[in-house]
GROMACS .gro file of C-alpha atoms in nm:
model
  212
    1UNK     CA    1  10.000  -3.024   4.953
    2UNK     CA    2   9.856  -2.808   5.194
    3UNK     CA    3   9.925  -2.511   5.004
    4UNK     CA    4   9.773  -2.645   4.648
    5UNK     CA    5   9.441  -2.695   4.859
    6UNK     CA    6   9.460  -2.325   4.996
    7UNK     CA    7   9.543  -2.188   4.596
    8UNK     CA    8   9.246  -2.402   4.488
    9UNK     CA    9   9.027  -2.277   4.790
   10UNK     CA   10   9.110  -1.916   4.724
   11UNK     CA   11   9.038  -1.967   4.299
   12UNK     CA   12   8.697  -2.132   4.358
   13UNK     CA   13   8.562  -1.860   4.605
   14UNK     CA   14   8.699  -1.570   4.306
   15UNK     CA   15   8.529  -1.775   4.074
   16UNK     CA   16   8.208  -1.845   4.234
   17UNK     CA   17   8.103  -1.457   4.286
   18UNK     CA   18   8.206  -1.332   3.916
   19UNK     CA   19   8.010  -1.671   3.789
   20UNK     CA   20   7.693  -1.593   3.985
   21UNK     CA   21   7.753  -1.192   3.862
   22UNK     CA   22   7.752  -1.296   3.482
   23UNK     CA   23   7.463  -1.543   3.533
   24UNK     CA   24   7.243  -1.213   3.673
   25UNK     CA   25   7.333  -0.981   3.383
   26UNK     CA   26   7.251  -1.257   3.142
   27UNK     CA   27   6.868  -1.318   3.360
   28UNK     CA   28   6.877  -0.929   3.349
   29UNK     CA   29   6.879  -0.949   3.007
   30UNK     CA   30   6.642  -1.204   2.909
   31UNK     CA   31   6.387  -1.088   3.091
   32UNK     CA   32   6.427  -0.788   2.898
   33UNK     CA   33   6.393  -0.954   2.564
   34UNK     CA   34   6.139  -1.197   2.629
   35UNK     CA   35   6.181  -1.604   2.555
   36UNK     CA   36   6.530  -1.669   2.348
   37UNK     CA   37   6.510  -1.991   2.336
   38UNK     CA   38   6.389  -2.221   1.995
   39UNK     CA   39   6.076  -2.246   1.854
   40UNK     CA   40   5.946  -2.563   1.678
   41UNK     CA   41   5.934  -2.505   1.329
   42UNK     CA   42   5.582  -2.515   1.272
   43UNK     CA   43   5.554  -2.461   0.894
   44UNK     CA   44   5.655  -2.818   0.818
   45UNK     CA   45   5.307  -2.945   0.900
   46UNK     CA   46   5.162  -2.630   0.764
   47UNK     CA   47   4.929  -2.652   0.462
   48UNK     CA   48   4.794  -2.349   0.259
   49UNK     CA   49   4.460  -2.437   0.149
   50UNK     CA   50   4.363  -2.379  -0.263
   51UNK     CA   51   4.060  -2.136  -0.318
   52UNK     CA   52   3.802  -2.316  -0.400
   53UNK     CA   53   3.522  -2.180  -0.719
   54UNK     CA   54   3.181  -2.084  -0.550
   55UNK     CA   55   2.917  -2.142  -0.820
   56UNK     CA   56   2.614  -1.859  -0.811
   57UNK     CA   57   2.289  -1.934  -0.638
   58UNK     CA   58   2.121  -1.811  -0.912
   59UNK     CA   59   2.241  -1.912  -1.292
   60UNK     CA   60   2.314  -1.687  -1.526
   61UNK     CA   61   2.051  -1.474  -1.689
   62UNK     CA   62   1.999  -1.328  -2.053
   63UNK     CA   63   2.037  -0.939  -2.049
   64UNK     CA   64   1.682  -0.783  -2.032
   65UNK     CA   65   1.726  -0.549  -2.341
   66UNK     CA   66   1.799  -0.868  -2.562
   67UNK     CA   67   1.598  -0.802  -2.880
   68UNK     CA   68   1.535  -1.155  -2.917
   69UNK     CA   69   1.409  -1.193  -2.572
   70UNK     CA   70   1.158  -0.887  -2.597
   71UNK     CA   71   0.769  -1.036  -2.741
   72UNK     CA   72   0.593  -0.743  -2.934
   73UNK     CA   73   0.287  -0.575  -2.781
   74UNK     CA   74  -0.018  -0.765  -2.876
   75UNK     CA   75  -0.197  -0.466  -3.027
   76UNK     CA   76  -0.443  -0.693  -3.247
   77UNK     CA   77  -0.525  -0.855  -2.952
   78UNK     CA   78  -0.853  -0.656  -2.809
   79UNK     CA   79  -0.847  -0.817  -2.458
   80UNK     CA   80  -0.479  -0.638  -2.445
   81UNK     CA   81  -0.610  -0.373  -2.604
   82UNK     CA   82  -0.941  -0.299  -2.399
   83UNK     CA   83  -0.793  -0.463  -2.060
   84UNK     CA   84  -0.463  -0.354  -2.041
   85UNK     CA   85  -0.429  -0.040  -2.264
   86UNK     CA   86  -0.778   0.041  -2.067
   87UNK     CA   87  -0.895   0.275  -2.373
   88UNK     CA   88  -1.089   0.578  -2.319
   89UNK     CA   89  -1.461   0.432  -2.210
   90UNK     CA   90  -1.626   0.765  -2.368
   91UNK     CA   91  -1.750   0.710  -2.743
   92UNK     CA   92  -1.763   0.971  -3.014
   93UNK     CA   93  -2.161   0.966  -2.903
   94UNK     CA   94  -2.086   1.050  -2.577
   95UNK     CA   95  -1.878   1.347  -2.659
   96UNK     CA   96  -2.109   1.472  -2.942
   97UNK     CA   97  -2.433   1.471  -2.677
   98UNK     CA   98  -2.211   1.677  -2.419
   99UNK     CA   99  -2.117   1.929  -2.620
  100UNK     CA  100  -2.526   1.988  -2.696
  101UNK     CA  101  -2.562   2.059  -2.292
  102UNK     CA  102  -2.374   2.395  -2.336
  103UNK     CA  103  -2.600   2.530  -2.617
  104UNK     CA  104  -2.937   2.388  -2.381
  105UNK     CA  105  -2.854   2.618  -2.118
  106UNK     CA  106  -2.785   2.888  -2.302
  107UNK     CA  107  -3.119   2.898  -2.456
  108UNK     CA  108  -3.286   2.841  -2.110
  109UNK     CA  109  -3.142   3.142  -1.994
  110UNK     CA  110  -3.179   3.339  -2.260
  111UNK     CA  111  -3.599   3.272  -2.196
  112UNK     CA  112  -3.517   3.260  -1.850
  113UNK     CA  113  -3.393   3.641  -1.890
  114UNK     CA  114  -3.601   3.752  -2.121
  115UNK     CA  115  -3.314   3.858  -2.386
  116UNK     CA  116  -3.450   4.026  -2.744
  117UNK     CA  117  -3.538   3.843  -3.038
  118UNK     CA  118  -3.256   3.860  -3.241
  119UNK     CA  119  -3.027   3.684  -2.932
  120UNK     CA  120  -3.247   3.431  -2.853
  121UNK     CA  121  -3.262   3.325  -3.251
  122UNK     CA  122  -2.924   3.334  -3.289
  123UNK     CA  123  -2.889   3.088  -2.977
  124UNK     CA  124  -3.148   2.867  -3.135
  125UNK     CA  125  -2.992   2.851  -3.458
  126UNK     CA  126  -2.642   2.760  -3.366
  127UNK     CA  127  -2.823   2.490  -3.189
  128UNK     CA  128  -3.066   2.389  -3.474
  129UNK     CA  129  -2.768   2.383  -3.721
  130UNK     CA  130  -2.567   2.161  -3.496
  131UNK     CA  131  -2.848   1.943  -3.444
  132UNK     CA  132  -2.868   1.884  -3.821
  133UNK     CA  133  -2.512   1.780  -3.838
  134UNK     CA  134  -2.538   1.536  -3.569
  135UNK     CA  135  -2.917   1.379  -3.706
  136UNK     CA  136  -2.700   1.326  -4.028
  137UNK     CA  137  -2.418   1.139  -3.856
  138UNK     CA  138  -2.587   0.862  -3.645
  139UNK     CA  139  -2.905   0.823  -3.909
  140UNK     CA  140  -2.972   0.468  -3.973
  141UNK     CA  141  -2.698   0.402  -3.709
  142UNK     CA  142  -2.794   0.184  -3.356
  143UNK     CA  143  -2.719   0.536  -3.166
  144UNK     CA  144  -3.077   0.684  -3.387
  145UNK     CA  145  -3.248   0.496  -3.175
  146UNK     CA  146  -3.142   0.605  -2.853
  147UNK     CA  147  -3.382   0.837  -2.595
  148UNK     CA  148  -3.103   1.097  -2.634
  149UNK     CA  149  -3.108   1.108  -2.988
  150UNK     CA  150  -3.490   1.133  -3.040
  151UNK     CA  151  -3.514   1.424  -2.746
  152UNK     CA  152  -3.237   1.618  -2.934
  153UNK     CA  153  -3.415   1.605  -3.273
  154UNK     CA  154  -3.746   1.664  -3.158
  155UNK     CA  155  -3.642   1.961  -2.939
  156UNK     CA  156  -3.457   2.076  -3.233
  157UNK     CA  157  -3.759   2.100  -3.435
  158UNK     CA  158  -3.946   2.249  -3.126
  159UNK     CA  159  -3.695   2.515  -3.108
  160UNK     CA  160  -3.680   2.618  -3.457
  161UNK     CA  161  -4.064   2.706  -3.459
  162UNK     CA  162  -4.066   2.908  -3.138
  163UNK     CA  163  -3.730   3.140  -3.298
  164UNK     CA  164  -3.955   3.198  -3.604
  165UNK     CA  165  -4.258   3.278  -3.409
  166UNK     CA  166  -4.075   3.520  -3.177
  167UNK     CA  167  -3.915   3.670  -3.512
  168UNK     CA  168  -4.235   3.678  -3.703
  169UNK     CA  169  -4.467   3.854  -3.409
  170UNK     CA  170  -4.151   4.112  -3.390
  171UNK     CA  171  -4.204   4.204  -3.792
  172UNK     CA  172  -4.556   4.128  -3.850
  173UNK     CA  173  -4.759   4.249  -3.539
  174UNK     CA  174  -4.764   4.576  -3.551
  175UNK     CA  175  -4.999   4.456  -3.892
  176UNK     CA  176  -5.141   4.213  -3.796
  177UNK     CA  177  -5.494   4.204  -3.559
  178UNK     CA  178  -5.533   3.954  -3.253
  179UNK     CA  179  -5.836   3.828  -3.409
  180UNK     CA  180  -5.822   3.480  -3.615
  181UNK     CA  181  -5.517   3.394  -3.688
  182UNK     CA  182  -5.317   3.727  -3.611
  183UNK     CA  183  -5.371   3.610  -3.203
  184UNK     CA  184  -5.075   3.331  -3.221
  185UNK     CA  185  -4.877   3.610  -3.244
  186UNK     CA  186  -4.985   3.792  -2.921
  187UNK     CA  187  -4.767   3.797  -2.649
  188UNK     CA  188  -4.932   3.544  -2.395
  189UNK     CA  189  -4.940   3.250  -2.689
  190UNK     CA  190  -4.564   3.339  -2.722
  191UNK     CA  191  -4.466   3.352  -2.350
  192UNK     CA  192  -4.675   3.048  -2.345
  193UNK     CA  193  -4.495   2.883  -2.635
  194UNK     CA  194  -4.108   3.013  -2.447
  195UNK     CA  195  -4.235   2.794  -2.103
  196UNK     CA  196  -4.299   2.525  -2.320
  197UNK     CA  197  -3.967   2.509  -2.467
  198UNK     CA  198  -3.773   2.591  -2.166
  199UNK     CA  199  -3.996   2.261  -1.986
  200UNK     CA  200  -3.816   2.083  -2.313
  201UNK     CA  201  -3.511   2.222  -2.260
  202UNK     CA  202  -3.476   2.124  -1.885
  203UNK     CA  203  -3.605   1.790  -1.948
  204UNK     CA  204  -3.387   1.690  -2.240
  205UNK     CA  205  -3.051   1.830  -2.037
  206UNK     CA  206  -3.147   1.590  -1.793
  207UNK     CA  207  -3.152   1.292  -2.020
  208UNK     CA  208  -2.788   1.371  -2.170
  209UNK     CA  209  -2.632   1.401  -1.870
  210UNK     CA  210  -2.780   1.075  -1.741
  211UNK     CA  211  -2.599   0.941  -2.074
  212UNK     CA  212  -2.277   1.030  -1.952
   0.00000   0.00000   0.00000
């Protein structure tokens, strides 16, 4: 009996050291692999949820270029017209009365520098002619009886009997004596005549441009 105990003494201490050698390697390598252990299976209370529709803030629009959306211009209508379109404010009036400033001056300077007969008429007729043309066009209209018009007509007529003055003194004075009714051809009644006009002149620019 004696002996059996000493054999199972001596197989329990061989035991015990090669036991507590495998349990290290095994820690050893564990620790190297992390936790191998189970897990709960955790996709049996797992749900995926279903997408759900969003619906737009705003609803949904007609395209912009839809004929059948698009209203016509209201051309006919002259608050659209006058308003919105914002039509040129300037008249035909206007425009005819402007281009008359142009010829003005051009017959003030021509006194102004004393140019020769033939350059001054010339001047004056363009203007006279152009004069004519306009009377006919706003005769017996509302614009005949503005300031504007009646200064341009009169001056007009003021301008065509100083040319033919200046013109006949030129041709007839060297025939002609400064007695009776030769001295409306002398050279102070014309001079006289030229300031007159040019005071005209100045005066009626000044009304057309107040116009516009």
């Amino acid at each position: 009996m004696k002996k059996i105990w000493i054999i199972c003494l001596l197989v329990s201490i061989i035991h015990s050291p090669a036991f507590a050698f495998f349990n290290y390697k095994n820690q050893e390598l564990y620790e190297n692999q992390g936790y191998v252990g189970t897990l709960p299976d955790v996709t049996k209370s797992f749900h995926a949820s279903e997408p759900t529709q969003v619906k737009p803030v705003f609803e949904k629009t007609k395209k912009f270029n839809s004929e059948d959306e698009l209203k016509p211009v209201p051309r006919d209508n002259p608050a659209f017209v006058n308003i919105i379109l914002k039509q040129d404010k300037s008249s035909p009036y206007l425009n005819d009365i402007t281009e008359f400033i142009d010829m003005l001056e051009k017959i003030y300077d021509s006194i102004e520098a004393n140019e020769n007969v033939q350059l001054f008429a010339s001047r004056v007729y363009f203007f006279t002619k152009n004069a004519d043309y306009f009377r006919n066009k706003y005769e017996g209209k509302p614009e005949s009886s503005y300031v504007s018009f009646q200064r341009l007509m009169e001056l007009s007529l003021h301008a065509n009997t100083v040319a033919q003055l200046r013109t006949e003194a030129e041709k007839y004075s060297p025939y002609l004596a400064y007695g009776g009714t030769g001295h409306i051809y002398n050279e102070s009644n014309i001079n006289e005549q030229l300031q007159y006009l040019k005071d005209e002149i100045e005066q009626t620019i000044v009304v057309l441009k107040e116009a516009n």
